[in-house]
PDB file of C-alpha atoms in Angstrom:
ATOM      1  CA  ASP A  11       2.994 -12.462  -9.523  1.00 82.00           C
ATOM      2  CA  SER A  12       0.676  -9.468  -9.210  1.00 86.00           C
ATOM      3  CA  GLY A  13       1.240  -8.266 -12.773  1.00 93.00           C
ATOM      4  CA  VAL A  14       2.954  -5.073 -11.603  1.00 97.00           C
ATOM      5  CA  THR A  15       6.686  -5.255 -12.266  1.00 97.00           C
ATOM      6  CA  GLN A  16       9.223  -3.178 -10.410  1.00 98.00           C
ATOM      7  CA  THR A  17      12.938  -3.009 -11.076  1.00 98.00           C
ATOM      8  CA  PRO A  18      15.427  -3.200  -9.562  1.00 98.00           C
ATOM      9  CA  LYS A  19      14.463  -5.213  -6.496  1.00 96.00           C
ATOM     10  CA  HIS A  20      17.374  -3.899  -4.467  1.00 97.00           C
ATOM     11  CA  LEU A  21      19.495  -0.795  -4.842  1.00 97.00           C
ATOM     12  CA  ILE A  22      22.411   0.370  -2.722  1.00 98.00           C
ATOM     13  CA  THR A  23      23.838   3.790  -3.387  1.00 98.00           C
ATOM     14  CA  ALA A  24      25.753   6.572  -1.689  1.00 98.00           C
ATOM     15  CA  THR A  25      24.463   9.850  -0.312  1.00 98.00           C
ATOM     16  CA  GLY A  26      24.218  12.590  -2.909  1.00 98.00           C
ATOM     17  CA  GLN A  27      23.619  10.171  -5.764  1.00 98.00           C
ATOM     18  CA  ARG A  28      20.636   9.864  -8.083  1.00 98.00           C
ATOM     19  CA  VAL A  29      18.665   6.717  -8.857  1.00 98.00           C
ATOM     20  CA  THR A  30      15.754   5.752 -11.073  1.00 98.00           C
ATOM     21  CA  LEU A  31      13.142   3.196 -10.097  1.00 98.00           C
ATOM     22  CA  ARG A  32      11.016   1.637 -12.784  1.00 98.00           C
ATOM     23  CA  CYS A  33       7.466   0.293 -12.777  1.00 98.00           C
ATOM     24  CA  SER A  34       5.416  -1.505 -15.393  1.00 98.00           C
ATOM     25  CA  PRO A  35       1.729  -1.522 -14.484  1.00 97.00           C
ATOM     26  CA  ARG A  36      -0.595  -4.482 -14.823  1.00 95.00           C
ATOM     27  CA  SER A  37      -1.855  -4.959 -18.360  1.00 95.00           C
ATOM     28  CA  GLY A  38      -4.859  -2.713 -18.976  1.00 92.00           C
ATOM     29  CA  ASP A  39      -4.225  -0.422 -16.008  1.00 94.00           C
ATOM     30  CA  LEU A  40      -3.822   3.241 -16.864  1.00 94.00           C
ATOM     31  CA  SER A  41      -3.236   4.666 -13.393  1.00 93.00           C
ATOM     32  CA  VAL A  42       0.066   4.316 -11.542  1.00 96.00           C
ATOM     33  CA  TYR A  43       0.776   5.225  -7.932  1.00 96.00           C
ATOM     34  CA  TRP A  44       4.083   5.466  -6.055  1.00 97.00           C
ATOM     35  CA  TYR A  45       4.293   4.845  -2.316  1.00 96.00           C
ATOM     36  CA  GLN A  46       7.211   5.003   0.094  1.00 96.00           C
ATOM     37  CA  GLN A  47       7.312   2.578   3.015  1.00 94.00           C
ATOM     38  CA  SER A  48       9.649   3.152   5.919  1.00 88.00           C
ATOM     39  CA  LEU A  49       9.692   1.567   9.375  1.00 76.00           C
ATOM     40  CA  ASP A  50       8.344   4.597  11.196  1.00 70.00           C
ATOM     41  CA  GLN A  51       6.085   6.152   8.557  1.00 69.00           C
ATOM     42  CA  GLY A  52       4.169   3.260   7.094  1.00 82.00           C
ATOM     43  CA  LEU A  53       2.955   3.548   3.497  1.00 91.00           C
ATOM     44  CA  GLN A  54       3.161   7.158   2.351  1.00 93.00           C
ATOM     45  CA  PHE A  55       1.618   8.227  -0.937  1.00 94.00           C
ATOM     46  CA  LEU A  56       4.053  10.046  -3.201  1.00 97.00           C
ATOM     47  CA  ILE A  57       2.454  10.641  -6.583  1.00 97.00           C
ATOM     48  CA  GLN A  58      -0.130   9.355  -9.051  1.00 95.00           C
ATOM     49  CA  TYR A  59      -0.217   9.330 -12.834  1.00 95.00           C
ATOM     50  CA  TYR A  60      -3.112   8.544 -15.108  1.00 93.00           C
ATOM     51  CA  ASN A  61      -2.585   7.865 -18.790  1.00 94.00           C
ATOM     52  CA  GLY A  62       0.607   9.888 -18.853  1.00 96.00           C
ATOM     53  CA  GLU A  63      -0.594  12.867 -16.836  1.00 96.00           C
ATOM     54  CA  GLU A  64       0.129  13.701 -13.213  1.00 96.00           C
ATOM     55  CA  ARG A  65      -3.107  13.213 -11.293  1.00 93.00           C
ATOM     56  CA  ALA A  66      -2.314  13.720  -7.630  1.00 93.00           C
ATOM     57  CA  LYS A  67       0.642  14.555  -5.461  1.00 95.00           C
ATOM     58  CA  GLY A  68       1.265  13.484  -1.918  1.00 93.00           C
ATOM     59  CA  ASN A  69       4.247  13.854   0.377  1.00 86.00           C
ATOM     60  CA  ILE A  70       6.797  13.854  -2.405  1.00 95.00           C
ATOM     61  CA  LEU A  71      10.014  15.765  -1.831  1.00 95.00           C
ATOM     62  CA  GLU A  72      11.238  18.283  -4.398  1.00 96.00           C
ATOM     63  CA  ARG A  73      14.316  16.072  -4.874  1.00 97.00           C
ATOM     64  CA  PHE A  74      12.001  13.366  -6.195  1.00 98.00           C
ATOM     65  CA  SER A  75      10.231  13.376  -9.529  1.00 97.00           C
ATOM     66  CA  ALA A  76       8.284  10.909 -11.593  1.00 98.00           C
ATOM     67  CA  GLN A  77       6.777  10.454 -15.002  1.00 98.00           C
ATOM     68  CA  GLN A  78       4.590   8.047 -16.913  1.00 98.00           C
ATOM     69  CA  PHE A  79       5.523   7.246 -20.495  1.00 97.00           C
ATOM     70  CA  PRO A  80       3.280   6.601 -23.505  1.00 97.00           C
ATOM     71  CA  ASP A  81       3.651   2.848 -23.002  1.00 96.00           C
ATOM     72  CA  LEU A  82       2.306   3.481 -19.458  1.00 97.00           C
ATOM     73  CA  HIS A  83       5.417   2.424 -17.578  1.00 97.00           C
ATOM     74  CA  SER A  84       6.503   4.859 -14.908  1.00 98.00           C
ATOM     75  CA  GLU A  85       9.805   5.956 -13.444  1.00 98.00           C
ATOM     76  CA  LEU A  86      10.501   7.508 -10.068  1.00 98.00           C
ATOM     77  CA  ASN A  87      13.672   9.580  -9.937  1.00 98.00           C
ATOM     78  CA  LEU A  88      15.311  10.229  -6.580  1.00 98.00           C
ATOM     79  CA  SER A  89      18.192  12.699  -6.477  1.00 98.00           C
ATOM     80  CA  SER A  90      20.601  14.153  -3.921  1.00 98.00           C
ATOM     81  CA  LEU A  91      19.906  11.085  -1.870  1.00 98.00           C
ATOM     82  CA  GLU A  92      20.067  11.214   1.911  1.00 97.00           C
ATOM     83  CA  LEU A  93      20.297   8.454   4.481  1.00 96.00           C
ATOM     84  CA  GLY A  94      16.652   9.059   5.378  1.00 94.00           C
ATOM     85  CA  ASP A  95      15.556   8.167   1.870  1.00 96.00           C
ATOM     86  CA  SER A  96      16.357   4.529   2.592  1.00 96.00           C
ATOM     87  CA  ALA A  97      13.020   2.747   2.325  1.00 96.00           C
ATOM     88  CA  LEU A  98      10.888   0.395   0.284  1.00 96.00           C
ATOM     89  CA  TYR A  99       9.340   2.077  -2.746  1.00 98.00           C
ATOM     90  CA  PHE A 100       6.188   0.520  -4.094  1.00 97.00           C
ATOM     91  CA  CYS A 101       4.417   1.065  -7.331  1.00 98.00           C
ATOM     92  CA  ALA A 102       0.741   0.192  -7.669  1.00 96.00           C
ATOM     93  CA  SER A 103      -1.657   0.338 -10.593  1.00 95.00           C
ATOM     94  CA  SER A 104      -5.383   0.421 -11.190  1.00 91.00           C
ATOM     95  CA  VAL A 105      -7.618   0.580 -14.214  1.00 86.00           C
ATOM     96  CA  ASP A 106      -8.512   4.218 -13.594  1.00 75.00           C
ATOM     97  CA  PRO A 107      -8.509   6.749 -10.723  1.00 71.00           C
ATOM     98  CA  ALA A 108     -11.979   5.614  -9.634  1.00 71.00           C
ATOM     99  CA  SER A 109     -10.775   2.043  -9.076  1.00 71.00           C
ATOM    100  CA  TYR A 110      -9.428   1.641  -5.587  1.00 71.00           C
ATOM    101  CA  GLY A 111      -8.375  -1.978  -5.650  1.00 80.00           C
ATOM    102  CA  TYR A 112      -4.768  -1.075  -6.307  1.00 91.00           C
ATOM    103  CA  THR A 113      -2.452  -3.877  -7.368  1.00 93.00           C
ATOM    104  CA  PHE A 114       0.996  -3.488  -5.875  1.00 95.00           C
ATOM    105  CA  GLY A 115       4.358  -4.586  -7.175  1.00 97.00           C
ATOM    106  CA  SER A 116       6.959  -6.264  -4.978  1.00 96.00           C
ATOM    107  CA  GLY A 117       8.797  -3.023  -4.366  1.00 97.00           C
ATOM    108  CA  THR A 118      12.325  -1.711  -4.661  1.00 97.00           C
ATOM    109  CA  ARG A 119      14.433  -1.688  -1.510  1.00 97.00           C
ATOM    110  CA  LEU A 120      16.630   1.407  -1.576  1.00 97.00           C
ATOM    111  CA  THR A 121      19.532   1.618   0.825  1.00 97.00           C
ATOM    112  CA  VAL A 122      21.489   4.868   0.978  1.00 97.00           C
ATOM    113  CA  VAL A 123      24.869   4.558   2.653  1.00 97.00           C
TER     114      VAL A 123
ATOM    115  CA  GLY B  11      12.341 -11.765   3.745  1.00 35.00           C
ATOM    116  CA  GLU B  12      12.437  -8.113   4.688  1.00 37.00           C
ATOM    117  CA  SER B  13      10.756  -6.717   7.731  1.00 37.00           C
ATOM    118  CA  VAL B  14       8.298  -3.967   6.982  1.00 40.00           C
ATOM    119  CA  GLY B  15       7.544  -2.849  10.491  1.00 44.00           C
ATOM    120  CA  LEU B  16       9.646  -3.535  13.580  1.00 48.00           C
ATOM    121  CA  HIS B  17       7.596  -0.995  15.534  1.00 64.00           C
ATOM    122  CA  LEU B  18       4.108  -2.160  14.644  1.00 81.00           C
ATOM    123  CA  PRO B  19       1.413  -3.320  17.050  1.00 90.00           C
ATOM    124  CA  THR B  20       1.525  -7.091  17.069  1.00 93.00           C
ATOM    125  CA  LEU B  21      -1.231  -9.642  17.492  1.00 95.00           C
ATOM    126  CA  SER B  22      -0.100 -13.150  18.376  1.00 96.00           C
ATOM    127  CA  VAL B  23      -2.576 -16.019  18.043  1.00 96.00           C
ATOM    128  CA  GLN B  24      -2.600 -19.783  17.917  1.00 97.00           C
ATOM    129  CA  GLU B  25      -3.424 -21.626  14.736  1.00 97.00           C
ATOM    130  CA  GLY B  26      -7.157 -22.225  14.567  1.00 97.00           C
ATOM    131  CA  ASP B  27      -8.069 -19.198  16.670  1.00 96.00           C
ATOM    132  CA  ASN B  28     -10.093 -16.319  15.284  1.00 97.00           C
ATOM    133  CA  SER B  29      -8.166 -13.066  14.861  1.00 97.00           C
ATOM    134  CA  ILE B  30      -9.486  -9.541  15.057  1.00 97.00           C
ATOM    135  CA  ILE B  31      -7.408  -6.654  13.749  1.00 97.00           C
ATOM    136  CA  ASN B  32      -8.595  -3.142  14.421  1.00 95.00           C
ATOM    137  CA  CYS B  33      -8.147   0.150  12.645  1.00 94.00           C
ATOM    138  CA  ALA B  34      -9.235   3.666  13.520  1.00 93.00           C
ATOM    139  CA  TYR B  35      -9.604   6.205  10.746  1.00 91.00           C
ATOM    140  CA  SER B  36      -9.785   9.949  11.060  1.00 86.00           C
ATOM    141  CA  ASN B  37     -11.480  11.269   7.930  1.00 88.00           C
ATOM    142  CA  SER B  38     -15.240  11.279   8.426  1.00 88.00           C
ATOM    143  CA  ALA B  39     -15.622  11.895   4.670  1.00 89.00           C
ATOM    144  CA  SER B  40     -14.018   8.551   3.800  1.00 90.00           C
ATOM    145  CA  ASP B  41     -16.533   6.345   2.064  1.00 90.00           C
ATOM    146  CA  TYR B  42     -14.533   3.379   0.903  1.00 92.00           C
ATOM    147  CA  PHE B  43     -12.236   1.137   2.912  1.00 93.00           C
ATOM    148  CA  ILE B  44      -9.873  -1.687   2.029  1.00 93.00           C
ATOM    149  CA  TRP B  45      -7.864  -4.199   4.016  1.00 95.00           C
ATOM    150  CA  TYR B  46      -4.494  -5.198   2.609  1.00 95.00           C
ATOM    151  CA  LYS B  47      -2.167  -8.019   3.633  1.00 96.00           C
ATOM    152  CA  GLN B  48       1.578  -7.639   3.265  1.00 95.00           C
ATOM    153  CA  GLU B  49       3.812 -10.660   3.588  1.00 94.00           C
ATOM    154  CA  SER B  50       7.521 -10.321   4.141  1.00 89.00           C
ATOM    155  CA  GLY B  51       9.308  -9.292   0.973  1.00 86.00           C
ATOM    156  CA  LYS B  52       6.117  -8.626  -0.958  1.00 91.00           C
ATOM    157  CA  GLY B  53       3.858  -5.739  -1.799  1.00 93.00           C
ATOM    158  CA  PRO B  54       0.458  -5.214  -0.150  1.00 94.00           C
ATOM    159  CA  GLN B  55      -2.236  -7.558  -1.423  1.00 94.00           C
ATOM    160  CA  PHE B  56      -5.957  -6.685  -1.550  1.00 93.00           C
ATOM    161  CA  ILE B  57      -8.044  -8.777   0.874  1.00 94.00           C
ATOM    162  CA  ILE B  58     -11.502  -7.249   1.155  1.00 95.00           C
ATOM    163  CA  ASP B  59     -13.242  -3.915   0.793  1.00 93.00           C
ATOM    164  CA  ILE B  60     -16.346  -2.215   2.132  1.00 94.00           C
ATOM    165  CA  ARG B  61     -18.290   0.893   1.240  1.00 92.00           C
ATOM    166  CA  SER B  62     -19.646   3.310   3.816  1.00 92.00           C
ATOM    167  CA  ASN B  63     -23.257   2.333   3.088  1.00 93.00           C
ATOM    168  CA  MET B  64     -22.525  -1.084   4.585  1.00 95.00           C
ATOM    169  CA  ASP B  65     -21.517  -2.114   8.087  1.00 96.00           C
ATOM    170  CA  LYS B  66     -20.420  -5.665   7.371  1.00 97.00           C
ATOM    171  CA  ARG B  67     -19.032  -7.613   4.467  1.00 97.00           C
ATOM    172  CA  GLN B  68     -17.899 -11.216   4.375  1.00 97.00           C
ATOM    173  CA  GLY B  69     -15.349 -12.971   2.220  1.00 94.00           C
ATOM    174  CA  GLN B  70     -13.687 -16.331   2.433  1.00 93.00           C
ATOM    175  CA  ARG B  71     -12.652 -16.686   6.110  1.00 96.00           C
ATOM    176  CA  VAL B  72     -12.564 -12.895   6.452  1.00 98.00           C
ATOM    177  CA  THR B  73     -15.155 -10.380   7.610  1.00 98.00           C
ATOM    178  CA  VAL B  74     -14.825  -6.616   7.680  1.00 97.00           C
ATOM    179  CA  LEU B  75     -16.908  -4.554  10.082  1.00 97.00           C
ATOM    180  CA  LEU B  76     -17.372  -0.808   9.748  1.00 97.00           C
ATOM    181  CA  ASN B  77     -18.592   1.472  12.519  1.00 95.00           C
ATOM    182  CA  LYS B  78     -18.905   4.947  11.057  1.00 93.00           C
ATOM    183  CA  THR B  79     -20.105   6.444  14.327  1.00 93.00           C
ATOM    184  CA  VAL B  80     -16.758   5.887  16.005  1.00 93.00           C
ATOM    185  CA  LYS B  81     -14.730   5.724  12.763  1.00 93.00           C
ATOM    186  CA  HIS B  82     -13.560   2.196  13.381  1.00 94.00           C
ATOM    187  CA  LEU B  83     -12.860  -0.675  11.052  1.00 95.00           C
ATOM    188  CA  SER B  84     -12.036  -4.269  11.946  1.00 97.00           C
ATOM    189  CA  LEU B  85     -10.893  -7.336  10.085  1.00 97.00           C
ATOM    190  CA  GLN B  86     -11.878 -10.717  11.437  1.00 98.00           C
ATOM    191  CA  ILE B  87     -10.026 -13.797  10.248  1.00 98.00           C
ATOM    192  CA  ALA B  88     -11.641 -17.113  11.067  1.00 97.00           C
ATOM    193  CA  ALA B  89      -9.607 -20.233  11.849  1.00 97.00           C
ATOM    194  CA  THR B  90      -6.305 -18.389  11.501  1.00 97.00           C
ATOM    195  CA  GLN B  91      -3.552 -20.296   9.726  1.00 96.00           C
ATOM    196  CA  PRO B  92       0.252 -19.873   9.756  1.00 95.00           C
ATOM    197  CA  GLY B  93      -0.038 -18.549   6.202  1.00 95.00           C
ATOM    198  CA  ASP B  94      -2.052 -15.629   7.551  1.00 97.00           C
ATOM    199  CA  SER B  95       1.057 -14.307   9.314  1.00 97.00           C
ATOM    200  CA  ALA B  96       1.700 -10.906   7.781  1.00 96.00           C
ATOM    201  CA  VAL B  97       1.252  -7.182   8.300  1.00 95.00           C
ATOM    202  CA  TYR B  98      -2.319  -6.005   7.776  1.00 96.00           C
ATOM    203  CA  PHE B  99      -3.154  -2.470   6.695  1.00 94.00           C
ATOM    204  CA  CYS B 100      -6.441  -0.686   6.488  1.00 94.00           C
ATOM    205  CA  ALA B 101      -6.769   1.983   3.813  1.00 93.00           C
ATOM    206  CA  GLU B 102      -9.407   4.644   3.282  1.00 92.00           C
ATOM    207  CA  THR B 103     -10.466   7.042   0.573  1.00 88.00           C
ATOM    208  CA  SER B 104     -13.217   9.458  -0.345  1.00 85.00           C
ATOM    209  CA  GLY B 105     -14.376  10.426  -3.786  1.00 72.00           C
ATOM    210  CA  TYR B 106     -11.506  10.337  -6.251  1.00 70.00           C
ATOM    211  CA  SER B 107      -8.727  10.814  -3.722  1.00 79.00           C
ATOM    212  CA  THR B 108      -5.932   8.285  -3.423  1.00 86.00           C
ATOM    213  CA  LEU B 109      -5.793   5.623  -0.751  1.00 89.00           C
ATOM    214  CA  THR B 110      -4.494   6.620   2.673  1.00 90.00           C
ATOM    215  CA  PHE B 111      -3.002   3.727   4.603  1.00 91.00           C
ATOM    216  CA  GLY B 112      -2.990   3.135   8.327  1.00 90.00           C
ATOM    217  CA  LYS B 113       0.173   2.161  10.212  1.00 88.00           C
ATOM    218  CA  GLY B 114      -0.473  -1.567  10.079  1.00 92.00           C
ATOM    219  CA  THR B 115      -0.697  -4.472  12.515  1.00 94.00           C
ATOM    220  CA  MET B 116       1.572  -7.481  12.471  1.00 94.00           C
ATOM    221  CA  LEU B 117      -0.240 -10.808  12.875  1.00 97.00           C
ATOM    222  CA  LEU B 118       1.848 -13.740  14.125  1.00 96.00           C
ATOM    223  CA  VAL B 119       0.256 -17.173  14.003  1.00 96.00           C
ATOM    224  CA  SER B 120       1.833 -19.983  15.991  1.00 95.00           C
ATOM    225  CA  PRO B 121       1.292 -23.599  14.927  1.00 90.00           C
TER     226      PRO B 121
END
């Protein structure tokens, strides 16, 4: 157990639907990162939050959004889902943005049918 | 477990052999590098890191080599074991930017 908790582990949904993925960072970590992993694109950075504020944005689609709450857990919202959104979504955390030894959760496998 | 990369370069070795996994990076400004290991069904796990002011760093059974001239990073695993079978990613960053991951290499260790 890495200390980063992601729920749910698996999610199957239909095209056009909306889902929410949840992440609880490791105790003491203030920075949360979301990555998407697909077979042909590897690990793609989506977005980073630090202590509740958006810190950096990567290749995140406009249909996707995220937030970090006062208790530091984070949610990634994916809407108007398409078949191509099927992937593993990982959350990682670190103490602060200057700490690069990210700790990853086990991921959420999203399947859009 | 779940496969994370059916189209990845694959390195197949025998148990007990030494393994070398290579990674080329493109950003000459990158000054910090990490190797991650990802086992089936799990998230990436930190193995070893190296800063750009070093060219070699050793851990337990693992060594990372950095050649900044040709922007190349390698991970050497000594006496490879079946438990080392996984996908290995290099990641790079500069300053306060987030980690950028390479495509990954699948290591298969045969008993």
